[in-house]
Structure formats: structure tokens, C-alpha cells
Short mmCIF file of C-alpha atoms in Angstrom, two decimals:
data_model
loop_
_atom_site.label_atom_id
_atom_site.label_comp_id
_atom_site.label_asym_id
_atom_site.label_seq_id
_atom_site.Cartn_x
_atom_site.Cartn_y
_atom_site.Cartn_z
CA MET A 1 -31.06 -27.79 11.78
CA LEU A 2 -30.32 -24.62 9.83
CA LYS A 3 -28.48 -25.21 6.58
CA TYR A 4 -28.08 -23.45 3.26
CA CYS A 5 -30.35 -25.15 0.74
CA LYS A 6 -32.61 -25.02 -2.31
CA ILE A 7 -36.05 -26.62 -2.32
CA VAL A 8 -36.36 -29.25 -5.07
CA ASN A 9 -39.95 -30.37 -4.43
CA LEU A 10 -42.37 -28.00 -2.73
CA GLU A 11 -44.90 -30.75 -2.01
CA THR A 12 -42.55 -33.18 -0.28
CA GLY A 13 -40.10 -30.54 0.95
CA LEU A 14 -37.18 -32.37 -0.69
CA CYS A 15 -34.08 -30.12 -0.70
CA LYS A 16 -30.57 -29.83 -2.05
CA VAL A 17 -28.42 -28.97 0.94
CA GLY A 18 -24.99 -27.41 1.23
CA LEU A 19 -23.06 -29.80 3.45
CA GLY A 20 -19.65 -28.08 3.33
CA THR A 21 -18.26 -25.08 5.16
CA ASN A 22 -18.09 -22.55 2.32
CA THR A 23 -21.22 -20.54 3.11
CA ASP A 24 -20.17 -17.73 0.76
CA PHE A 25 -20.32 -20.17 -2.12
CA TYR A 26 -23.76 -21.44 -1.11
CA LYS A 27 -25.06 -17.87 -0.87
CA SER A 28 -23.58 -17.06 -4.28
CA ILE A 29 -25.61 -19.85 -5.91
CA GLY A 30 -28.87 -18.69 -4.39
CA MET A 31 -29.13 -21.04 -1.41
CA ILE A 32 -30.84 -19.72 1.71
CA GLU A 33 -30.75 -20.88 5.31
CA LEU A 34 -33.70 -23.13 6.12
CA ASP A 35 -34.56 -25.62 8.85
CA VAL A 36 -33.93 -29.04 7.26
CA THR A 37 -33.56 -32.61 8.51
CA GLN A 38 -31.99 -35.68 6.95
CA SER A 39 -34.71 -38.31 6.76
CA GLU A 40 -34.09 -41.52 8.70
CA VAL A 41 -36.20 -43.30 6.09
CA ASP A 42 -34.40 -42.52 2.82
CA ASN A 43 -31.38 -40.39 3.85
CA GLN A 44 -32.62 -37.45 1.74
CA TRP A 45 -32.89 -33.90 3.10
CA TYR A 46 -36.34 -32.39 3.70
CA LEU A 47 -37.77 -29.26 5.24
CA THR A 48 -38.14 -30.17 8.90
CA GLU A 49 -41.79 -29.09 8.93
CA LYS A 50 -42.58 -31.69 6.24
CA LEU A 51 -41.16 -34.49 8.40
CA ASN A 52 -43.21 -33.64 11.49
CA THR A 53 -46.09 -35.87 10.37
CA PRO A 54 -47.61 -39.17 11.58
CA GLU A 55 -46.85 -40.71 8.16
CA TYR A 56 -43.16 -39.98 8.58
CA GLU A 57 -43.15 -41.39 12.13
CA GLU A 58 -44.86 -44.53 10.83
CA LYS A 59 -42.32 -44.95 8.00
CA LYS A 60 -39.51 -44.38 10.48
CA ALA A 61 -40.88 -47.09 12.77
CA ILE A 62 -41.13 -49.51 9.83
CA LYS A 63 -37.57 -48.71 8.81
CA LYS A 64 -36.34 -49.28 12.38
CA LYS A 65 -38.18 -52.60 12.49
CA GLU A 66 -36.60 -53.66 9.18
CA GLU A 67 -33.18 -52.71 10.47
CA ARG A 68 -33.74 -54.70 13.68
CA ILE A 69 -34.86 -57.74 11.66
CA TYR A 70 -31.72 -57.37 9.58
CA GLU A 71 -29.54 -57.20 12.71
CA ILE A 72 -31.22 -60.29 14.20
CA LYS A 73 -30.64 -62.28 11.01
CA ILE A 74 -26.97 -61.34 11.04
CA LYS A 75 -26.67 -62.41 14.69
CA LEU A 76 -28.46 -65.71 14.01
CA ASP A 77 -25.99 -66.47 11.24
CA GLU A 78 -23.07 -65.77 13.54
CA LEU A 79 -24.59 -67.94 16.32
CA ASP A 80 -25.16 -70.82 13.89
CA LYS A 81 -21.43 -70.86 13.14
CA LYS A 82 -20.65 -70.80 16.86
CA ARG A 83 -23.08 -73.70 17.50
CA ILE A 84 -21.30 -75.84 14.89
CA ARG A 85 -18.00 -75.25 16.67
CA ALA A 86 -19.64 -75.91 20.05
CA MET A 87 -20.93 -79.30 18.81
CA CYS A 88 -17.58 -80.28 17.29
CA GLU A 89 -15.59 -79.12 20.31
CA PRO A 90 -17.95 -79.65 23.26
CA GLU A 91 -16.82 -77.81 26.37
CA LEU A 92 -18.44 -76.51 29.53
CA LYS A 93 -18.93 -72.78 29.55
CA ASP A 94 -19.66 -72.70 33.28
CA GLY A 95 -18.33 -75.67 35.29
CA GLU A 96 -20.36 -74.92 38.41
CA ALA A 97 -23.69 -74.52 36.62
CA GLY A 98 -22.84 -77.36 34.20
CA GLU A 99 -23.88 -75.20 31.20
CA THR A 100 -22.24 -76.03 27.84
CA TRP A 101 -21.42 -73.50 25.13
CA LEU A 102 -24.04 -75.15 22.91
CA GLU A 103 -26.74 -74.59 25.53
CA TYR A 104 -25.58 -71.03 25.99
CA TYR A 105 -25.86 -70.29 22.24
CA ASN A 106 -29.19 -72.15 21.95
CA LYS A 107 -30.62 -69.89 24.63
CA GLN A 108 -29.51 -66.76 22.75
CA ILE A 109 -30.94 -68.07 19.49
CA SER A 110 -34.22 -68.87 21.16
CA ASP A 111 -34.52 -65.29 22.46
CA LEU A 112 -33.67 -63.83 19.06
CA ARG A 113 -36.13 -66.07 17.21
CA LYS A 114 -38.85 -65.05 19.62
CA GLU A 115 -38.13 -61.35 18.92
CA LEU A 116 -37.95 -62.04 15.18
CA THR A 117 -41.36 -63.73 15.24
CA GLU A 118 -42.87 -60.78 17.08
CA LEU A 119 -41.35 -58.28 14.63
CA SER A 120 -42.44 -60.28 11.58
CA SER A 121 -46.04 -60.75 12.73
CA MET B 1 49.88 -7.83 -27.65
CA ALA B 2 53.67 -7.74 -28.46
CA GLU B 3 56.09 -9.50 -26.11
CA SER B 4 57.95 -7.12 -23.74
CA THR B 5 61.73 -6.94 -24.34
CA ILE B 6 64.43 -4.85 -22.72
CA PRO B 7 67.07 -3.18 -24.94
CA TYR B 8 70.17 -3.83 -22.73
CA SER B 9 71.51 -6.93 -20.95
CA PHE B 10 74.18 -6.69 -18.25
CA THR B 11 76.80 -9.31 -17.33
CA PRO B 12 78.34 -9.84 -13.85
CA GLY B 13 81.58 -7.78 -13.17
CA THR B 14 80.84 -5.03 -15.71
CA LYS B 15 79.69 -1.51 -15.00
CA ALA B 16 76.18 -0.53 -16.10
CA LYS B 17 75.66 2.84 -17.72
CA ALA B 18 72.89 4.92 -16.22
CA SER B 19 71.44 5.71 -19.68
CA GLU B 20 71.17 1.97 -20.47
CA VAL B 21 69.52 1.16 -17.13
CA ASN B 22 67.07 4.01 -17.67
CA ALA B 23 66.34 2.78 -21.18
CA ASN B 24 65.50 -0.68 -19.75
CA PHE B 25 63.09 0.89 -17.25
CA LEU B 26 61.44 2.96 -19.96
CA ALA B 27 60.99 -0.17 -22.09
CA LEU B 28 59.34 -1.94 -19.14
CA ALA B 29 57.04 1.01 -18.51
CA ASP B 30 55.97 0.98 -22.18
CA GLY B 31 55.27 -2.76 -21.91
CA LEU B 32 53.09 -2.26 -18.83
CA ASP B 33 51.06 0.48 -20.56
CA GLU B 34 50.53 -1.74 -23.58
CA SER B 35 49.43 -4.61 -21.32
CA ARG B 36 46.95 -2.38 -19.51
CA GLU B 37 45.39 -1.18 -22.79
CA TYR B 38 45.14 -4.75 -24.05
CA THR B 39 43.35 -5.87 -20.86
CA LYS B 40 40.93 -2.94 -21.09
CA THR B 41 40.08 -3.76 -24.71
CA GLU B 42 39.47 -7.43 -23.93
CA VAL B 43 37.22 -6.62 -20.93
CA THR B 44 35.18 -4.21 -23.10
CA LYS B 45 34.78 -6.93 -25.74
CA LEU B 46 33.65 -9.41 -23.06
CA GLU B 47 31.12 -6.92 -21.63
CA SER B 48 29.72 -6.34 -25.10
CA LYS B 49 29.29 -10.09 -25.68
CA LEU B 50 27.54 -10.48 -22.30
CA ASP B 51 25.12 -7.63 -23.12
CA GLU B 52 24.34 -9.28 -26.44
CA LYS B 53 23.61 -12.61 -24.76
CA ILE B 54 21.36 -11.00 -22.10
CA ASN B 55 19.36 -9.22 -24.81
CA ASP B 56 18.90 -12.50 -26.68
CA ILE B 57 17.60 -14.17 -23.52
CA ASN B 58 15.20 -11.31 -22.70
CA ASN B 59 13.77 -11.20 -26.20
CA SER B 60 13.04 -14.91 -26.27
CA ASN B 61 11.53 -15.05 -22.78
CA ALA B 62 7.71 -15.15 -23.12
CA LEU B 63 7.20 -13.93 -19.57
CA LYS B 64 9.09 -10.72 -20.38
CA ASP B 65 8.13 -10.17 -23.97
CA LEU B 66 4.86 -11.39 -25.41
CA SER B 67 5.46 -10.08 -28.90
CA ASN B 68 6.67 -13.55 -29.84
CA THR B 69 3.39 -15.28 -29.04
CA ASN B 70 1.14 -16.44 -31.87
CA PHE B 71 -1.99 -16.97 -29.81
CA ILE B 72 -3.18 -13.57 -28.65
CA THR B 73 -3.24 -10.09 -30.10
CA ASN B 74 -5.14 -6.79 -30.01
CA CYS B 75 -5.42 -6.80 -26.23
CA ILE B 76 -4.23 -5.21 -23.01
CA ILE B 77 -1.95 -7.55 -21.11
CA ASP B 78 -1.01 -5.48 -18.06
CA SER B 79 -2.04 -2.26 -16.34
CA PRO B 80 -0.30 -1.96 -12.96
CA ASN B 81 -1.45 1.66 -12.52
CA GLY B 82 -4.78 1.37 -14.31
CA ILE B 83 -5.39 2.15 -17.97
CA ALA B 84 -6.61 5.73 -18.19
CA SER B 85 -8.20 8.44 -16.07
CA TYR B 86 -9.73 11.85 -16.88
CA GLU B 87 -10.00 15.32 -15.44
CA ASN B 88 -11.87 18.18 -17.10
CA THR B 89 -10.69 18.10 -20.71
CA THR B 90 -7.68 15.84 -20.31
CA ILE B 91 -7.26 12.09 -20.41
CA THR B 92 -4.19 10.51 -18.84
CA VAL B 93 -3.03 7.15 -20.18
CA LYS B 94 -1.17 5.46 -17.37
CA GLU B 95 2.46 4.52 -17.10
CA GLY B 96 3.01 0.76 -17.25
CA LEU B 97 0.09 0.05 -19.56
CA LYS B 98 1.22 -2.86 -21.70
CA VAL B 99 -0.59 -3.77 -24.92
CA LEU B 100 -0.27 -6.24 -27.77
CA ILE B 101 -1.01 -4.28 -30.93
CA SER B 102 -2.17 -6.29 -33.93
CA ASP B 103 0.34 -6.35 -36.75
CA GLY B 104 -1.03 -8.67 -39.42
CA ARG B 105 -0.47 -12.38 -39.74
CA ASN B 106 2.42 -14.73 -40.42
CA SER B 107 2.42 -16.80 -43.60
CA ASN B 108 1.05 -19.78 -41.62
CA GLY B 109 -1.96 -17.73 -40.48
CA THR B 110 -0.86 -17.12 -36.89
CA VAL B 111 -1.19 -13.59 -35.56
CA LYS B 112 1.62 -11.07 -35.31
CA SER B 113 1.75 -8.39 -32.64
CA ILE B 114 3.81 -5.47 -31.44
CA GLU B 115 4.23 -5.27 -27.68
CA TYR B 116 4.19 -1.71 -26.43
CA THR B 117 4.53 -0.42 -22.87
CA VAL B 118 3.77 3.15 -21.81
CA ASP B 119 7.00 4.47 -20.21
CA ALA B 120 5.42 7.49 -18.51
CA ASP B 121 1.91 8.96 -18.17
CA ILE B 122 0.63 10.39 -21.47
CA GLN B 123 -1.74 13.38 -21.49
CA TYR B 124 -4.34 13.73 -24.24
CA THR B 125 -6.89 16.44 -24.91
CA PRO B 126 -9.51 14.99 -27.25
CA ASN B 127 -11.88 16.49 -29.75
CA MET B 128 -15.15 16.97 -27.85
CA ASP B 129 -17.60 17.64 -30.63
CA THR B 130 -19.22 14.20 -30.17
CA GLU B 131 -20.70 12.69 -27.05
CA LYS B 132 -19.02 9.30 -27.06
CA ARG B 133 -15.62 8.43 -28.49
CA ASP B 134 -13.33 5.39 -28.56
CA LEU B 135 -9.80 5.93 -27.25
CA PHE B 136 -6.76 4.46 -29.03
CA ILE B 137 -3.03 4.25 -28.42
CA SER B 138 -0.46 3.52 -31.13
CA SER B 139 2.76 1.53 -31.00
CA SER B 140 4.64 4.85 -30.81
CA GLY B 141 2.60 6.08 -27.83
CA LYS B 142 0.35 8.46 -29.82
CA ILE B 143 -3.18 8.80 -28.44
CA SER B 144 -6.16 9.32 -30.74
CA SER B 145 -9.94 8.97 -30.60
CA TYR B 146 -12.86 8.44 -32.96
CA ASP B 147 -16.61 8.87 -32.61
CA ILE B 148 -17.93 5.42 -31.64
CA LYS B 149 -20.18 5.51 -34.71
CA ASP B 150 -17.03 5.54 -36.83
CA VAL B 151 -15.29 2.58 -35.18
CA TYR B 152 -15.81 -0.89 -36.64
CA ILE B 153 -14.32 -3.89 -34.94
CA THR B 154 -15.53 -7.14 -36.44
CA THR B 155 -16.13 -6.60 -40.11
CA ALA B 156 -14.00 -8.10 -42.85
CA GLN B 157 -15.13 -5.44 -45.35
CA PRO B 158 -14.36 -1.72 -44.97
CA PRO B 159 -17.19 0.40 -43.60
CA ILE B 160 -18.50 3.17 -45.84
CA GLU B 161 -19.65 6.79 -45.67
CA HIS B 162 -17.64 7.97 -42.71
CA THR B 163 -15.51 11.08 -42.85
CA GLU B 164 -12.95 9.59 -40.53
CA GLY B 165 -12.83 6.32 -38.63
CA ALA B 166 -10.99 3.21 -37.50
CA TRP B 167 -11.66 -0.34 -38.57
CA TYR B 168 -10.27 -3.62 -37.25
CA ASN B 169 -10.18 -6.37 -39.84
CA PRO B 170 -9.98 -9.67 -37.96
CA ILE B 171 -9.14 -11.61 -41.12
CA ASP B 172 -5.96 -9.62 -41.69
CA ASN B 173 -5.47 -8.87 -37.95
CA ILE B 174 -4.84 -5.19 -38.55
CA TRP B 175 -6.44 -1.85 -37.72
CA LYS B 176 -6.90 0.64 -40.55
CA VAL B 177 -7.86 4.30 -40.39
CA THR B 178 -9.35 6.75 -42.86
CA ASN B 179 -9.74 10.51 -42.94
CA ASN B 180 -11.20 10.81 -46.45
CA LYS B 181 -14.60 9.16 -46.14
CA GLY B 182 -13.18 5.69 -46.68
CA THR B 183 -11.64 6.43 -50.07
CA THR B 184 -8.40 5.03 -48.70
CA TRP B 185 -7.77 3.00 -45.57
CA THR B 186 -4.28 3.11 -44.10
CA GLU B 187 -2.85 0.34 -41.93
CA SER B 188 -2.24 1.63 -38.44
CA ASN B 189 -0.63 -0.02 -35.43
CA ILE B 190 -3.21 1.08 -32.89
CA ILE B 191 -5.37 -0.56 -30.23
CA LYS B 192 -8.60 0.53 -28.60
CA ILE B 193 -8.11 0.98 -24.85
CA GLY B 194 -11.42 2.51 -23.81
CA THR B 195 -14.44 4.71 -24.50
CA PHE B 196 -15.11 8.12 -23.02
CA GLU B 197 -18.13 10.42 -22.88
CA THR B 198 -18.25 14.19 -23.05
CA ASP B 199 -20.85 16.91 -22.56
CA GLU B 200 -19.14 18.64 -25.49
CA SER B 201 -17.07 20.83 -23.17
CA THR B 202 -15.56 18.42 -20.61
CA ILE B 203 -15.06 14.69 -20.26
CA THR B 204 -17.76 13.13 -18.08
CA SER B 205 -16.77 9.46 -17.89
CA ILE B 206 -14.38 6.86 -19.19
CA LYS B 207 -14.79 3.13 -19.46
CA THR B 208 -11.60 1.23 -20.17
CA GLU B 209 -11.09 -2.17 -21.73
CA SER B 210 -10.18 -5.03 -19.39
CA PRO B 211 -6.71 -6.57 -19.37
CA ILE B 212 -6.74 -10.25 -20.23
CA ASN B 213 -5.43 -12.85 -17.81
CA ILE B 214 -2.49 -14.76 -19.13
CA LEU B 215 -1.74 -18.15 -17.62
CA LYS B 216 1.91 -18.76 -17.02
CA SER B 217 3.78 -21.99 -16.44
CA ILE B 218 4.22 -21.05 -12.77
CA ASP B 219 0.42 -21.26 -12.44
CA LYS B 220 0.34 -24.98 -13.27
CA GLN B 221 -0.21 -26.17 -9.70
CA GLN B 222 -3.20 -23.85 -9.34
CA ILE B 223 -4.57 -25.01 -12.68
CA MET B 224 -4.22 -28.65 -11.63
CA ASN B 225 -6.18 -27.87 -8.46
CA TRP B 226 -9.08 -26.54 -10.53
CA LEU B 227 -9.70 -30.10 -11.70
CA PHE B 228 -10.14 -31.46 -8.19
CA PRO B 229 -13.35 -31.49 -6.14
CA ASP B 230 -13.83 -28.68 -3.65
CA TYR B 231 -14.72 -30.59 -0.51
CA ASN B 232 -15.91 -27.42 1.23
CA THR B 233 -18.76 -26.91 -1.22
CA ILE B 234 -20.42 -30.35 -1.21
CA ILE B 235 -24.14 -30.30 -2.05
CA SER B 236 -26.57 -33.14 -1.37
CA ALA B 237 -28.38 -34.44 -4.46
CA PRO B 238 -31.78 -36.14 -4.29
CA LEU B 239 -32.07 -39.80 -5.28
CA GLU B 240 -34.30 -40.88 -8.20
CA THR B 241 -34.47 -37.32 -9.53
CA VAL B 242 -33.28 -36.12 -12.92
CA GLN B 243 -31.11 -33.06 -12.30
CA GLN B 244 -28.95 -30.72 -14.34
CA ALA B 245 -25.39 -30.02 -13.22
CA GLU B 246 -25.13 -26.31 -12.42
CA TYR B 247 -21.34 -26.65 -12.27
CA SER B 248 -18.74 -29.09 -13.52
CA GLY B 249 -18.12 -31.50 -10.70
CA MET B 250 -17.92 -35.00 -9.29
CA LEU B 251 -21.06 -36.96 -8.49
CA VAL B 252 -20.65 -39.38 -5.62
CA ALA B 253 -23.13 -42.08 -4.57
CA MET B 254 -22.55 -44.01 -1.34
CA GLY B 255 -24.79 -46.92 -0.37
CA GLY B 256 -25.08 -50.21 1.46
CA THR B 257 -27.32 -53.24 1.74
CA ASN B 258 -28.45 -56.02 4.06
CA TYR B 259 -29.93 -59.41 3.23
CA SER B 260 -31.57 -58.67 -0.08
CA ASN B 261 -30.02 -58.48 -3.51
CA VAL B 262 -29.82 -54.76 -3.88
CA GLU B 263 -28.82 -52.43 -6.65
CA ILE B 264 -26.95 -49.88 -4.59
CA ALA B 265 -26.67 -47.12 -7.16
CA ASN B 266 -26.99 -46.75 -10.89
CA ILE B 267 -25.75 -43.44 -12.18
CA SER B 268 -26.95 -42.18 -15.55
CA VAL B 269 -25.57 -39.11 -17.32
CA GLY B 270 -26.48 -37.36 -20.59
CA SER B 271 -26.50 -34.12 -22.49
CA SER B 272 -30.30 -34.01 -22.38
CA SER B 273 -32.75 -34.91 -19.64
CA THR B 274 -34.46 -37.47 -21.85
CA ASP B 275 -31.36 -39.16 -23.18
CA LEU B 276 -29.46 -40.42 -20.15
CA VAL B 277 -26.85 -43.16 -20.48
CA GLN B 278 -26.23 -45.48 -17.54
CA VAL B 279 -22.53 -45.22 -16.70
CA THR B 280 -22.26 -47.25 -13.50
CA TYR B 281 -23.86 -50.37 -12.11
CA SER B 282 -23.41 -51.44 -8.52
CA ARG B 283 -25.12 -54.49 -7.07
CA ILE B 284 -24.46 -56.39 -3.86
CA GLY B 285 -25.49 -60.03 -3.57
CA GLY B 286 -27.96 -61.37 -1.01
CA GLY B 287 -26.62 -61.90 2.48
CA ALA B 288 -23.74 -59.50 2.03
CA ASN B 289 -23.42 -56.70 4.50
CA ASP B 290 -21.49 -54.33 2.34
CA ARG B 291 -21.02 -50.69 1.34
CA GLN B 292 -19.98 -49.20 -1.97
CA THR B 293 -19.12 -45.76 -3.30
CA LEU B 294 -19.26 -44.63 -6.93
CA PHE B 295 -17.69 -41.56 -8.54
CA VAL B 296 -18.71 -40.06 -11.86
CA PRO B 297 -17.51 -36.72 -13.29
CA VAL B 298 -20.35 -34.59 -14.67
CA PRO B 299 -19.73 -31.53 -16.88
CA LEU B 300 -21.62 -28.26 -16.50
CA GLY B 301 -25.07 -28.43 -18.10
CA TYR B 302 -25.22 -32.23 -18.31
CA TRP B 303 -28.13 -34.13 -16.77
CA PHE B 304 -27.83 -36.95 -14.27
CA LYS B 305 -29.91 -39.29 -12.19
CA VAL B 306 -28.98 -41.66 -9.40
CA SER B 307 -31.26 -44.66 -8.84
CA GLY B 308 -30.82 -47.17 -6.10
CA HIS B 309 -31.47 -48.38 -2.60
CA SER B 310 -32.94 -45.98 -0.08
CA SER B 311 -29.75 -46.19 1.93
CA THR B 312 -27.88 -44.49 -0.89
CA VAL B 313 -26.60 -41.02 -0.18
CA VAL B 314 -25.81 -38.84 -3.18
CA ALA B 315 -23.56 -35.79 -3.14
CA PHE B 316 -22.18 -33.44 -5.75
CA PHE B 317 -18.74 -31.85 -5.39
CA PRO B 318 -18.21 -28.79 -7.64
CA MET B 319 -14.66 -28.59 -9.02
CA LYS B 320 -12.32 -25.99 -7.51
CA GLY B 321 -12.10 -24.23 -10.85
CA VAL B 322 -15.79 -23.43 -10.46
CA THR B 323 -15.73 -22.33 -6.83
CA HIS B 324 -12.42 -20.42 -7.23
CA ALA B 325 -11.13 -22.04 -4.04
#
């Protein structure tokens, strides 16, 4: 996207970017409009052309994988708490199918662990 | 005022003489005249006292009269119609020009000034035998000029070898002038208001001094605002990079973490790029899913660096006093 900015590092394309609305101020301090993108890897702003590389796509994929692993771990923690309650207060989740809450949570945990193993391999 | 009395009293059942009745009326008329004069005199006295009080108030009011300030002198404080203009051989000093003319110092070292305001435009035809001359006005409204080579502004010692000239002595806070090659220097209540150029027959340009801005108590809200971040001029700042503040402002670092023990953001600030002092430390324990934001004021010219987790976003907010918002 076009934003007023100053290039900090020519090699990496790292920029200082004006994020407010006062374009007159940005012009007065020597910023110019350039096509920049906020990196999904480190949240810094770079010239867009410097991010259109296989290396960046690879880093982005790794970051997404790390974030997914983090989300799974959070969910596993939450499900562990629910399983303790399900053991202490056993109840049927679905009377017709005869499925308990504990079985229901175990199934979810099993799916998440499988995904976690795949991501971690 | 004397009490009013009537010369004759009448009792019931007796005849009143016309001359006595008339005398009573005349006495009453005299009393009324005396009362009217007394009232007039008292009102005049009251008006005089009110005028005196109003003058006292005006003279002590800094917004109206700056001659009582001890902080500034030798400057132009207002010029609603401009300072001076020129046409052919004549310079016009503008009505409304208000100056503080240096007038020595008080015994405690503070400066003394005479405030002078130009009541009506003043015309001046200068000597044009030199190309560039400094223009002065005195506390009595007299305009004069000196060749710029003969005007000295910052020296504590008198200049030498000039036939005529003006000299401002900042130690004594007074202008002095000479017309006898510096043999004697005479104190003069004048102030320089500009410089003009001639082609030795007409005036070709004039450059006037700038009026100073005086902050008044009514400006306090605006002044307070100068010390707050201007949220419309936010600038992103790279992480892990030593940078110099181009403006006074507020550095903000916002970050979060997941399962690991993570140092969200450590901000270091210093007056040189190699001597940074860590001023914040922000760490979130393992397992916490948390976010933190840090604020650190950074003065113009100081160096700073933000280290931390890759999720940290750093921004710099210049103060409103810098952006004139």
C-alpha cells in the first residue's frame, strides 16, 4: 500500500512509515509516498518489492505454523481442564448416542494432537 | 454644605406678609442652588478618583503595558500594520508599531525598558550616501539611520574610528550614539527596527526586524497541548535498531507472547548512540497469553533502541509542540 515513509535499510527495504493522517507533516520531514507492506513475520514495515521473495514466503509459512502450534497448545490446556470436570461430574452429552462429555473432549484432543504431531515433524 | 433655613415662621390665625413669604422662597431657592453645586463638586471628585484607579490598573496590567516586565527588552512586540515600508526616497514607519526600548538595568540586574507605540504613520527621508543603512526609532518617535558598518550590537566595549554610529551595550542594556568619531558616546533610547538599501538616489529595499511572540496566560491550554503526543503524526520505528529522535516525542512499544518466556520490549535511551541506558524491562512468563505496552518520552536528539520479541510493534509520536497541531 502507498504510505509516506523513509527507507532505513536499503538492503532489506526496512522503512519508517507515517501511520497517521497528517500527510503535510510527513512531507515536511522529507517522507515520500512508497509502496510498503507490514511484514507478517516481524511486524516491521518494508518496501513491498523486498517482501515478494521465496524467503519471505517461507518465513511467513514458518510463522503461521508456529502460531498454529501455539493455538493448539492453548486449546489442549483448555480441554484438559474440561476433561477434569467431565471426570468429576460425569454426564451424557448425547443421550441417544450414549456419548459422554469426557469422550467428546477426548476425541477433540486426539484430533488436535494428531495435527500438532504433523506440524512438529 | 450648610443646612437650609427659612427666615420667617408663620403661626395659624395670623396674616402672612407678602415680603416675608417671598423672603422664605428666596431662601429656599438659594439652598437649592447650593445643594446643586455641592452635588456637582462631589460627582467631579468621584470621577477623578475613578480615572485615577483605572490608570493604576492599566499601568500594572502586563497585557496592556509591557514596560513593567524584567525579562525582555530591545525588541518589537507588535506590528499590526507592519513595521515599515518605502517608496522612492521615503520610508514610512507604520502606525501601531510597538517596541520595548532598552533603558538600562535595575539594581538587581534585571532589564529596564520603555514601551513606545507609534500613534500615526511617520515619514522619514534618509541620508542616501551609503548603500545599506540600519533604521532606528527613538522613544519620542524620531527616526534615524546609520551606515551598517557603523552599527555595533553585541560588544561590551565601544567601537572605534567611526565618524558617527550607534552601539548597543548588552551589559548595560543601553544604546549609545556618537557623532564625533567615538570621542563621546551618548546614551540614547533608540531601537533598531530594520535595514534598508539604496542605489544612492532612491531606496531599493527594506528588511525589517521580526516581532517577538509573547506567551500570555490565556495561551496556557495551548501550551499544555504542546506536551501531548500528536496522534495524527505517528511514525513506525524499526525494532532492534539504534535511532536518533528527530523530534521530542513519546516512544511506544506494544508486544505480546505465547508459551515461551519472552522479553516483550526493552527500551534504551541515551544522549549518544553508544551510551544507551535501559529504561524499561518487560517480560511475560511462560504459558501466559498476554500483551503489554510501554511508553517512554524521548527528547529531540536523543538516541533510542527497542529490543524484544518479533511481535513487538514500535511507534513514535512527536509532541504537538513539534508538529504545531
